[in-house]
């Protein structure tokens, strides 16, 4: 099992979470790996060893690492872009994963992608808030923020300097 995150700028894959008895990869080029294939096609893939070998023979992928008997990967899609892959594989049992597990993994990947999108939105909001706070505090003009009832919520340092009020004295 592994979670693969895709870096589009460098066309690389990193594995922030991986449980594997054979291979240990931290980061590698997406290239023509089977994980890269799922990223590029944007479609789930459930394949057995003969199908993996056929994809390799057709030049769609290169077999990297220990060959699996069955491999199942589902793209993580955030904002209509594939940002990674959730994958499971078995080195010993070609019947280990079926369409039932495929459906389950699609559901789980969708939940993970939703969490990633929420986190990205929260991070973006925090960055924007920090930027606006810098503009507010760094302004050469005195600024007062009030609510709809006329209650003072916030003042910047320049307001305090101009009018001689400490922020704690005027807020509220």
Short mmCIF file of N, CA and C in Angstrom, two decimals:
data_model
loop_
_atom_site.label_atom_id
_atom_site.label_comp_id
_atom_site.label_asym_id
_atom_site.label_seq_id
_atom_site.Cartn_x
_atom_site.Cartn_y
_atom_site.Cartn_z
N UNK A 1 0.85 -1.18 0.00
CA UNK A 1 0.00 0.00 0.00
C UNK A 1 0.88 1.23 0.00
N UNK A 2 0.50 2.22 -0.79
CA UNK A 2 1.22 3.50 -0.73
C UNK A 2 0.35 4.64 -1.24
N UNK A 3 0.70 5.81 -0.75
CA UNK A 3 0.12 7.05 -1.23
C UNK A 3 1.23 7.75 -2.00
N UNK A 4 0.99 8.02 -3.26
CA UNK A 4 1.98 8.68 -4.12
C UNK A 4 1.49 10.09 -4.43
N UNK A 5 2.34 11.08 -4.16
CA UNK A 5 1.99 12.46 -4.47
C UNK A 5 2.81 12.91 -5.68
N UNK A 6 2.13 13.57 -6.61
CA UNK A 6 2.75 13.94 -7.89
C UNK A 6 3.17 15.40 -7.88
N UNK A 7 4.42 15.66 -8.27
CA UNK A 7 4.94 17.01 -8.44
C UNK A 7 5.00 17.28 -9.94
N UNK A 8 4.01 17.99 -10.43
CA UNK A 8 3.87 18.24 -11.87
C UNK A 8 5.07 19.02 -12.43
N UNK A 9 5.59 19.97 -11.65
CA UNK A 9 6.70 20.81 -12.12
C UNK A 9 7.94 19.98 -12.45
N UNK A 10 8.25 19.00 -11.60
CA UNK A 10 9.45 18.20 -11.80
C UNK A 10 9.14 16.79 -12.32
N UNK A 11 7.86 16.50 -12.56
CA UNK A 11 7.41 15.18 -13.03
C UNK A 11 7.98 14.07 -12.16
N UNK A 12 7.83 14.28 -10.83
CA UNK A 12 8.32 13.28 -9.88
C UNK A 12 7.18 12.83 -8.97
N UNK A 13 7.40 11.68 -8.38
CA UNK A 13 6.44 11.10 -7.44
C UNK A 13 7.16 10.91 -6.11
N UNK A 14 6.52 11.33 -5.04
CA UNK A 14 7.05 11.06 -3.69
C UNK A 14 6.05 10.18 -2.96
N UNK A 15 6.56 9.38 -2.05
CA UNK A 15 5.72 8.46 -1.29
C UNK A 15 5.74 8.86 0.19
N UNK A 16 4.84 9.75 0.60
CA UNK A 16 4.82 10.16 2.00
C UNK A 16 4.35 9.05 2.94
N UNK A 17 3.60 8.09 2.38
CA UNK A 17 3.16 6.96 3.19
C UNK A 17 3.29 5.69 2.36
N UNK A 18 3.98 4.70 2.93
CA UNK A 18 4.24 3.46 2.18
C UNK A 18 4.41 2.31 3.17
N UNK A 19 3.72 1.21 2.88
CA UNK A 19 3.91 -0.04 3.62
C UNK A 19 4.18 -1.09 2.55
N UNK A 20 5.44 -1.56 2.47
CA UNK A 20 5.83 -2.48 1.41
C UNK A 20 6.91 -3.43 1.92
N UNK A 21 6.70 -4.70 1.71
CA UNK A 21 7.65 -5.69 2.20
C UNK A 21 8.85 -5.89 1.28
N UNK A 22 8.78 -5.39 0.05
CA UNK A 22 9.85 -5.62 -0.92
C UNK A 22 10.62 -4.36 -1.30
N UNK A 23 9.91 -3.31 -1.65
CA UNK A 23 10.55 -2.11 -2.18
C UNK A 23 10.38 -0.94 -1.23
N UNK A 24 11.37 -0.06 -1.20
CA UNK A 24 11.32 1.18 -0.41
C UNK A 24 11.78 2.33 -1.31
N UNK A 25 10.83 3.10 -1.78
CA UNK A 25 11.13 4.27 -2.59
C UNK A 25 10.62 5.49 -1.84
N UNK A 26 11.38 6.56 -1.82
CA UNK A 26 10.92 7.81 -1.21
C UNK A 26 10.46 8.78 -2.29
N UNK A 27 11.23 8.84 -3.38
CA UNK A 27 10.93 9.76 -4.47
C UNK A 27 11.54 9.20 -5.75
N UNK A 28 10.82 9.34 -6.86
CA UNK A 28 11.33 8.83 -8.13
C UNK A 28 10.66 9.57 -9.28
N UNK A 29 11.29 9.56 -10.46
CA UNK A 29 10.68 10.20 -11.63
C UNK A 29 9.39 9.47 -12.01
N UNK A 30 8.35 10.22 -12.34
CA UNK A 30 7.09 9.61 -12.73
C UNK A 30 7.29 8.79 -14.01
N UNK A 31 7.98 9.41 -14.97
CA UNK A 31 8.33 8.72 -16.21
C UNK A 31 7.23 7.81 -16.70
N UNK A 32 7.61 6.56 -16.95
CA UNK A 32 6.65 5.58 -17.44
C UNK A 32 6.38 4.51 -16.38
N UNK A 33 6.38 4.91 -15.11
CA UNK A 33 6.02 3.97 -14.06
C UNK A 33 4.52 3.70 -14.15
N UNK A 34 4.09 2.62 -13.52
CA UNK A 34 2.67 2.32 -13.53
C UNK A 34 1.89 3.39 -12.77
N UNK A 35 2.50 3.94 -11.72
CA UNK A 35 1.87 5.04 -10.98
C UNK A 35 1.76 6.27 -11.87
N UNK A 36 2.84 6.56 -12.60
CA UNK A 36 2.82 7.67 -13.54
C UNK A 36 1.76 7.48 -14.63
N UNK A 37 1.55 6.23 -15.04
CA UNK A 37 0.54 5.91 -16.05
C UNK A 37 -0.86 6.29 -15.54
N UNK A 38 -1.14 5.97 -14.28
CA UNK A 38 -2.45 6.32 -13.70
C UNK A 38 -2.57 7.84 -13.58
N UNK A 39 -1.49 8.51 -13.22
CA UNK A 39 -1.51 9.97 -13.13
C UNK A 39 -1.80 10.58 -14.49
N UNK A 40 -1.11 10.09 -15.52
CA UNK A 40 -1.28 10.67 -16.85
C UNK A 40 -2.63 10.36 -17.48
N UNK A 41 -3.15 9.15 -17.24
CA UNK A 41 -4.46 8.80 -17.81
C UNK A 41 -5.61 9.35 -16.97
N UNK A 42 -5.35 9.52 -15.67
CA UNK A 42 -6.40 10.01 -14.77
C UNK A 42 -7.48 8.98 -14.50
N UNK A 43 -7.18 7.72 -14.78
CA UNK A 43 -8.18 6.66 -14.61
C UNK A 43 -7.67 5.59 -13.66
N UNK A 44 -8.58 4.99 -12.88
CA UNK A 44 -8.18 3.86 -12.02
C UNK A 44 -7.68 2.70 -12.87
N UNK A 45 -6.82 1.88 -12.27
CA UNK A 45 -6.25 0.75 -13.01
C UNK A 45 -6.13 -0.44 -12.08
N UNK A 46 -6.70 -1.57 -12.51
CA UNK A 46 -6.58 -2.84 -11.82
C UNK A 46 -6.00 -3.82 -12.83
N UNK A 47 -4.75 -4.27 -12.58
CA UNK A 47 -4.07 -5.15 -13.54
C UNK A 47 -3.32 -6.27 -12.82
N UNK A 48 -3.27 -7.40 -13.49
CA UNK A 48 -2.49 -8.53 -13.00
C UNK A 48 -1.13 -8.52 -13.70
N UNK A 49 -0.24 -9.38 -13.25
CA UNK A 49 1.12 -9.41 -13.78
C UNK A 49 1.16 -9.53 -15.32
N UNK A 50 0.37 -10.45 -15.95
CA UNK A 50 0.40 -10.51 -17.42
C UNK A 50 -0.04 -9.19 -18.08
N UNK A 51 -1.01 -8.50 -17.47
CA UNK A 51 -1.46 -7.22 -18.03
C UNK A 51 -0.41 -6.13 -17.83
N UNK A 52 0.30 -6.19 -16.70
CA UNK A 52 1.39 -5.24 -16.45
C UNK A 52 2.48 -5.46 -17.50
N UNK A 53 2.81 -6.72 -17.74
CA UNK A 53 3.83 -7.05 -18.74
C UNK A 53 3.40 -6.61 -20.14
N UNK A 54 2.11 -6.71 -20.44
CA UNK A 54 1.60 -6.27 -21.74
C UNK A 54 1.71 -4.75 -21.87
N UNK A 55 1.36 -4.01 -20.80
CA UNK A 55 1.52 -2.55 -20.83
C UNK A 55 2.99 -2.17 -21.06
N UNK A 56 3.89 -2.94 -20.46
CA UNK A 56 5.33 -2.69 -20.65
C UNK A 56 5.75 -3.01 -22.08
N UNK A 57 5.26 -4.13 -22.63
CA UNK A 57 5.61 -4.53 -23.99
C UNK A 57 5.11 -3.50 -25.01
N UNK A 58 3.97 -2.89 -24.71
CA UNK A 58 3.42 -1.86 -25.61
C UNK A 58 4.12 -0.51 -25.43
N UNK A 59 5.00 -0.41 -24.43
CA UNK A 59 5.74 0.83 -24.20
C UNK A 59 5.00 1.87 -23.38
N UNK A 60 3.86 1.48 -22.80
CA UNK A 60 3.10 2.43 -21.98
C UNK A 60 3.75 2.64 -20.61
N UNK A 61 4.40 1.60 -20.10
CA UNK A 61 5.05 1.69 -18.79
C UNK A 61 6.40 0.97 -18.85
N UNK A 62 7.20 1.21 -17.84
CA UNK A 62 8.39 0.41 -17.58
C UNK A 62 8.18 -0.23 -16.21
N UNK A 63 8.56 -1.48 -16.08
CA UNK A 63 8.41 -2.15 -14.79
C UNK A 63 9.58 -1.73 -13.90
N UNK A 64 9.24 -1.08 -12.80
CA UNK A 64 10.23 -0.58 -11.85
C UNK A 64 9.98 -1.31 -10.52
N UNK A 65 11.03 -1.77 -9.88
CA UNK A 65 10.88 -2.44 -8.59
C UNK A 65 10.44 -3.89 -8.76
N UNK A 66 10.07 -4.48 -7.65
CA UNK A 66 9.66 -5.88 -7.62
C UNK A 66 8.31 -6.04 -8.31
N UNK A 67 8.22 -6.97 -9.30
CA UNK A 67 6.95 -7.16 -10.01
C UNK A 67 5.84 -7.68 -9.08
N UNK A 68 4.64 -7.13 -9.24
CA UNK A 68 3.48 -7.55 -8.45
C UNK A 68 2.68 -8.59 -9.24
N UNK A 69 1.96 -9.42 -8.50
CA UNK A 69 1.01 -10.34 -9.14
C UNK A 69 -0.27 -9.59 -9.51
N UNK A 70 -0.61 -8.57 -8.71
CA UNK A 70 -1.76 -7.71 -9.01
C UNK A 70 -1.46 -6.32 -8.46
N UNK A 71 -1.88 -5.31 -9.20
CA UNK A 71 -1.65 -3.92 -8.82
C UNK A 71 -2.94 -3.15 -9.03
N UNK A 72 -3.31 -2.33 -8.06
CA UNK A 72 -4.53 -1.53 -8.12
C UNK A 72 -4.18 -0.11 -7.72
N UNK A 73 -4.44 0.84 -8.61
CA UNK A 73 -4.15 2.24 -8.32
C UNK A 73 -5.30 3.13 -8.74
N UNK A 74 -5.58 4.13 -7.91
CA UNK A 74 -6.68 5.07 -8.16
C UNK A 74 -6.12 6.48 -8.05
N UNK A 75 -6.43 7.35 -9.03
CA UNK A 75 -5.91 8.72 -8.96
C UNK A 75 -6.57 9.53 -7.85
N UNK A 76 -5.78 10.41 -7.24
CA UNK A 76 -6.31 11.40 -6.30
C UNK A 76 -6.51 12.68 -7.11
N UNK A 77 -7.76 13.09 -7.27
CA UNK A 77 -8.08 14.24 -8.11
C UNK A 77 -8.53 15.40 -7.23
N UNK A 78 -7.78 16.51 -7.33
CA UNK A 78 -8.08 17.73 -6.58
C UNK A 78 -8.19 18.86 -7.60
N UNK A 79 -9.31 19.57 -7.58
CA UNK A 79 -9.54 20.68 -8.51
C UNK A 79 -9.31 20.26 -9.95
N UNK A 80 -9.87 19.12 -10.33
CA UNK A 80 -9.80 18.58 -11.69
C UNK A 80 -8.39 18.25 -12.16
N UNK A 81 -7.44 18.12 -11.24
CA UNK A 81 -6.08 17.73 -11.60
C UNK A 81 -5.67 16.54 -10.73
N UNK A 82 -4.97 15.60 -11.35
CA UNK A 82 -4.48 14.44 -10.61
C UNK A 82 -3.27 14.88 -9.79
N UNK A 83 -3.38 14.74 -8.47
CA UNK A 83 -2.30 15.16 -7.59
C UNK A 83 -1.55 13.98 -6.99
N UNK A 84 -2.05 12.79 -7.26
CA UNK A 84 -1.38 11.61 -6.72
C UNK A 84 -2.15 10.35 -7.02
N UNK A 85 -1.71 9.26 -6.39
CA UNK A 85 -2.32 7.95 -6.59
C UNK A 85 -2.36 7.22 -5.25
N UNK A 86 -3.45 6.54 -5.02
CA UNK A 86 -3.59 5.63 -3.90
C UNK A 86 -3.48 4.24 -4.50
N UNK A 87 -2.51 3.43 -4.04
CA UNK A 87 -2.26 2.14 -4.68
C UNK A 87 -2.07 1.03 -3.66
N UNK A 88 -2.50 -0.16 -4.06
CA UNK A 88 -2.26 -1.39 -3.30
C UNK A 88 -1.75 -2.43 -4.30
N UNK A 89 -0.95 -3.36 -3.80
CA UNK A 89 -0.44 -4.41 -4.67
C UNK A 89 -0.17 -5.66 -3.86
N UNK A 90 -0.16 -6.77 -4.55
CA UNK A 90 0.20 -8.04 -3.90
C UNK A 90 1.29 -8.69 -4.72
N UNK A 91 2.34 -9.12 -4.03
CA UNK A 91 3.45 -9.81 -4.69
C UNK A 91 3.17 -11.30 -4.83
N UNK A 92 2.15 -11.81 -4.13
CA UNK A 92 1.96 -13.26 -4.09
C UNK A 92 0.61 -13.76 -4.61
N UNK A 93 -0.43 -12.94 -4.57
CA UNK A 93 -1.78 -13.42 -4.89
C UNK A 93 -2.42 -12.57 -5.98
N UNK A 94 -2.54 -13.12 -7.17
CA UNK A 94 -3.10 -12.36 -8.29
C UNK A 94 -4.60 -12.10 -8.16
N UNK A 95 -5.26 -12.79 -7.24
CA UNK A 95 -6.69 -12.61 -7.02
C UNK A 95 -6.98 -11.73 -5.79
N UNK A 96 -5.95 -11.19 -5.20
CA UNK A 96 -6.08 -10.43 -3.95
C UNK A 96 -7.00 -9.22 -4.09
N UNK A 97 -6.94 -8.52 -5.22
CA UNK A 97 -7.75 -7.34 -5.43
C UNK A 97 -8.65 -7.54 -6.64
N UNK A 98 -9.92 -7.16 -6.48
CA UNK A 98 -10.93 -7.32 -7.52
C UNK A 98 -11.63 -5.99 -7.73
N UNK A 99 -12.66 -6.01 -8.55
CA UNK A 99 -13.45 -4.80 -8.78
C UNK A 99 -14.10 -4.28 -7.50
N UNK A 100 -14.36 -5.18 -6.57
CA UNK A 100 -14.93 -4.76 -5.28
C UNK A 100 -13.95 -3.84 -4.56
N UNK A 101 -12.68 -4.24 -4.49
CA UNK A 101 -11.65 -3.39 -3.86
C UNK A 101 -11.41 -2.12 -4.68
N UNK A 102 -11.54 -2.24 -5.99
CA UNK A 102 -11.40 -1.06 -6.86
C UNK A 102 -12.45 -0.02 -6.48
N UNK A 103 -13.70 -0.45 -6.35
CA UNK A 103 -14.78 0.48 -5.98
C UNK A 103 -14.51 1.11 -4.61
N UNK A 104 -14.04 0.31 -3.67
CA UNK A 104 -13.74 0.81 -2.33
C UNK A 104 -12.60 1.82 -2.37
N UNK A 105 -11.56 1.51 -3.13
CA UNK A 105 -10.41 2.41 -3.23
C UNK A 105 -10.79 3.72 -3.93
N UNK A 106 -11.69 3.65 -4.90
CA UNK A 106 -12.17 4.88 -5.56
C UNK A 106 -12.87 5.76 -4.53
N UNK A 107 -13.70 5.16 -3.69
CA UNK A 107 -14.39 5.91 -2.65
C UNK A 107 -13.39 6.54 -1.67
N UNK A 108 -12.43 5.75 -1.21
CA UNK A 108 -11.42 6.24 -0.26
C UNK A 108 -10.59 7.35 -0.89
N UNK A 109 -10.18 7.17 -2.14
CA UNK A 109 -9.38 8.18 -2.84
C UNK A 109 -10.15 9.49 -2.96
N UNK A 110 -11.46 9.39 -3.20
CA UNK A 110 -12.29 10.59 -3.30
C UNK A 110 -12.33 11.32 -1.96
N UNK A 111 -12.42 10.57 -0.87
CA UNK A 111 -12.44 11.19 0.46
C UNK A 111 -11.09 11.84 0.77
N UNK A 112 -10.00 11.16 0.42
CA UNK A 112 -8.67 11.73 0.64
C UNK A 112 -8.48 12.99 -0.20
N UNK A 113 -8.92 12.94 -1.46
CA UNK A 113 -8.80 14.11 -2.34
C UNK A 113 -9.61 15.29 -1.79
N UNK A 114 -10.78 15.01 -1.23
CA UNK A 114 -11.59 16.06 -0.62
C UNK A 114 -10.85 16.67 0.57
N UNK A 115 -10.21 15.84 1.37
CA UNK A 115 -9.43 16.34 2.51
C UNK A 115 -8.25 17.18 2.04
N UNK A 116 -7.58 16.73 0.99
CA UNK A 116 -6.45 17.49 0.43
C UNK A 116 -6.93 18.84 -0.08
N UNK A 117 -8.06 18.86 -0.79
CA UNK A 117 -8.60 20.11 -1.32
C UNK A 117 -8.97 21.06 -0.18
N UNK A 118 -9.57 20.52 0.87
CA UNK A 118 -9.94 21.35 2.02
C UNK A 118 -8.69 21.94 2.66
N UNK A 119 -7.66 21.11 2.81
CA UNK A 119 -6.41 21.58 3.42
C UNK A 119 -5.76 22.66 2.57
N UNK A 120 -5.76 22.46 1.25
CA UNK A 120 -5.19 23.47 0.35
C UNK A 120 -5.95 24.78 0.47
N UNK A 121 -7.28 24.70 0.56
CA UNK A 121 -8.10 25.90 0.69
C UNK A 121 -7.81 26.60 2.02
N UNK A 122 -7.68 25.82 3.09
CA UNK A 122 -7.35 26.40 4.40
C UNK A 122 -5.98 27.07 4.38
N UNK A 123 -5.00 26.40 3.77
CA UNK A 123 -3.66 26.98 3.67
C UNK A 123 -3.67 28.26 2.86
N UNK A 124 -4.42 28.25 1.77
CA UNK A 124 -4.52 29.44 0.92
C UNK A 124 -5.19 30.58 1.67
N UNK A 125 -6.23 30.26 2.42
CA UNK A 125 -6.93 31.27 3.21
C UNK A 125 -6.00 31.86 4.27
N UNK A 126 -5.21 31.01 4.94
CA UNK A 126 -4.27 31.49 5.95
C UNK A 126 -3.21 32.41 5.34
N UNK A 127 -2.74 32.03 4.16
CA UNK A 127 -1.74 32.85 3.47
C UNK A 127 -2.34 34.21 3.09
N UNK A 128 -3.56 34.20 2.58
CA UNK A 128 -4.22 35.44 2.21
C UNK A 128 -4.49 36.30 3.44
N UNK A 129 -4.91 35.68 4.53
CA UNK A 129 -5.15 36.42 5.77
C UNK A 129 -3.86 37.07 6.26
N UNK A 130 -2.75 36.32 6.22
CA UNK A 130 -1.47 36.88 6.66
C UNK A 130 -1.08 38.07 5.79
N UNK A 131 -1.32 37.97 4.50
CA UNK A 131 -1.00 39.07 3.58
C UNK A 131 -1.85 40.30 3.90
N UNK A 132 -3.15 40.08 4.11
CA UNK A 132 -4.03 41.21 4.41
C UNK A 132 -3.70 41.82 5.77
N UNK A 133 -3.32 40.97 6.74
CA UNK A 133 -2.90 41.49 8.05
C UNK A 133 -1.66 42.36 7.91
N UNK A 134 -0.73 41.94 7.04
CA UNK A 134 0.47 42.75 6.81
C UNK A 134 0.11 44.09 6.19
N UNK A 135 -0.80 44.08 5.22
CA UNK A 135 -1.23 45.33 4.59
C UNK A 135 -1.92 46.23 5.61
N UNK A 136 -2.79 45.66 6.41
CA UNK A 136 -3.53 46.40 7.43
C UNK A 136 -2.57 47.05 8.42
N UNK A 137 -1.67 46.24 8.96
CA UNK A 137 -0.76 46.72 10.00
C UNK A 137 0.32 47.64 9.42
N UNK A 138 0.75 47.39 8.19
CA UNK A 138 1.83 48.17 7.59
C UNK A 138 1.39 49.44 6.90
N UNK A 139 0.11 49.71 6.88
CA UNK A 139 -0.38 50.91 6.20
C UNK A 139 0.09 52.19 6.89
N UNK A 140 0.46 53.19 6.10
CA UNK A 140 0.85 54.47 6.70
C UNK A 140 -0.38 55.28 7.16
N UNK A 141 -1.57 54.78 6.89
CA UNK A 141 -2.82 55.45 7.28
C UNK A 141 -3.41 54.73 8.50
N UNK A 142 -4.10 55.48 9.34
CA UNK A 142 -4.80 54.88 10.46
C UNK A 142 -6.03 54.15 9.95
N UNK A 143 -6.18 52.90 10.33
CA UNK A 143 -7.30 52.10 9.85
C UNK A 143 -8.05 51.52 11.05
N UNK A 144 -9.40 51.59 10.96
CA UNK A 144 -10.27 51.02 11.98
C UNK A 144 -11.20 50.03 11.30
N UNK A 145 -11.35 48.86 11.89
CA UNK A 145 -12.28 47.87 11.36
C UNK A 145 -13.44 47.78 12.35
N UNK A 146 -14.66 48.00 11.83
CA UNK A 146 -15.84 47.94 12.69
C UNK A 146 -16.83 46.91 12.13
N UNK A 147 -17.74 46.44 12.99
CA UNK A 147 -18.76 45.52 12.51
C UNK A 147 -20.02 46.31 12.11
N UNK A 148 -21.09 45.61 11.79
CA UNK A 148 -22.32 46.26 11.31
C UNK A 148 -23.02 47.09 12.40
N UNK A 149 -22.63 46.91 13.65
CA UNK A 149 -23.24 47.64 14.75
C UNK A 149 -22.36 48.80 15.22
N UNK A 150 -21.29 49.06 14.49
CA UNK A 150 -20.40 50.16 14.82
C UNK A 150 -19.41 49.86 15.93
N UNK A 151 -19.27 48.61 16.28
CA UNK A 151 -18.32 48.23 17.33
C UNK A 151 -16.95 48.02 16.70
N UNK A 152 -15.95 48.61 17.34
CA UNK A 152 -14.58 48.52 16.81
C UNK A 152 -14.03 47.12 17.07
N UNK A 153 -13.60 46.47 15.98
CA UNK A 153 -13.05 45.11 16.05
C UNK A 153 -11.53 45.10 16.06
N UNK A 154 -10.96 46.08 15.35
CA UNK A 154 -9.51 46.07 15.18
C UNK A 154 -9.06 47.45 14.73
N UNK A 155 -7.88 47.85 15.19
CA UNK A 155 -7.24 49.08 14.70
C UNK A 155 -5.79 48.76 14.41
N UNK A 156 -5.20 49.49 13.48
CA UNK A 156 -3.79 49.24 13.21
C UNK A 156 -2.91 50.14 14.08
N UNK A 157 -1.62 49.89 14.02
CA UNK A 157 -0.66 50.63 14.86
C UNK A 157 -0.66 52.13 14.54
N UNK A 158 -0.84 52.45 13.26
CA UNK A 158 -0.83 53.87 12.88
C UNK A 158 -2.01 54.60 13.50
N UNK A 159 -3.16 53.96 13.58
CA UNK A 159 -4.32 54.57 14.24
C UNK A 159 -3.98 54.84 15.71
N UNK A 160 -3.40 53.84 16.37
CA UNK A 160 -3.01 54.01 17.78
C UNK A 160 -2.02 55.15 17.94
N UNK A 161 -1.06 55.26 17.05
CA UNK A 161 -0.06 56.32 17.12
C UNK A 161 -0.69 57.69 16.88
N UNK A 162 -1.57 57.80 15.88
CA UNK A 162 -2.18 59.08 15.54
C UNK A 162 -3.11 59.60 16.64
N UNK A 163 -3.90 58.72 17.22
CA UNK A 163 -4.93 59.15 18.16
C UNK A 163 -4.60 58.87 19.63
N UNK A 164 -3.48 58.20 19.87
CA UNK A 164 -3.03 57.99 21.23
C UNK A 164 -3.77 56.92 22.01
N UNK A 165 -4.55 56.12 21.34
CA UNK A 165 -5.26 55.03 22.01
C UNK A 165 -4.50 53.73 21.83
N UNK A 166 -4.45 52.94 22.87
CA UNK A 166 -3.92 51.58 22.77
C UNK A 166 -5.03 50.69 22.19
N UNK A 167 -4.64 49.68 21.44
CA UNK A 167 -5.64 48.81 20.81
C UNK A 167 -6.59 48.22 21.84
N UNK A 168 -6.08 47.79 22.98
CA UNK A 168 -6.96 47.18 24.00
C UNK A 168 -7.95 48.17 24.59
N UNK A 169 -7.60 49.47 24.55
CA UNK A 169 -8.49 50.50 25.09
C UNK A 169 -9.67 50.79 24.17
N UNK A 170 -9.50 50.59 22.89
CA UNK A 170 -10.52 51.01 21.93
C UNK A 170 -11.34 49.85 21.34
N UNK A 171 -10.76 48.66 21.28
CA UNK A 171 -11.47 47.52 20.70
C UNK A 171 -12.68 47.19 21.57
N UNK A 172 -13.83 47.04 20.90
CA UNK A 172 -15.06 46.71 21.61
C UNK A 172 -15.88 47.92 21.89
#
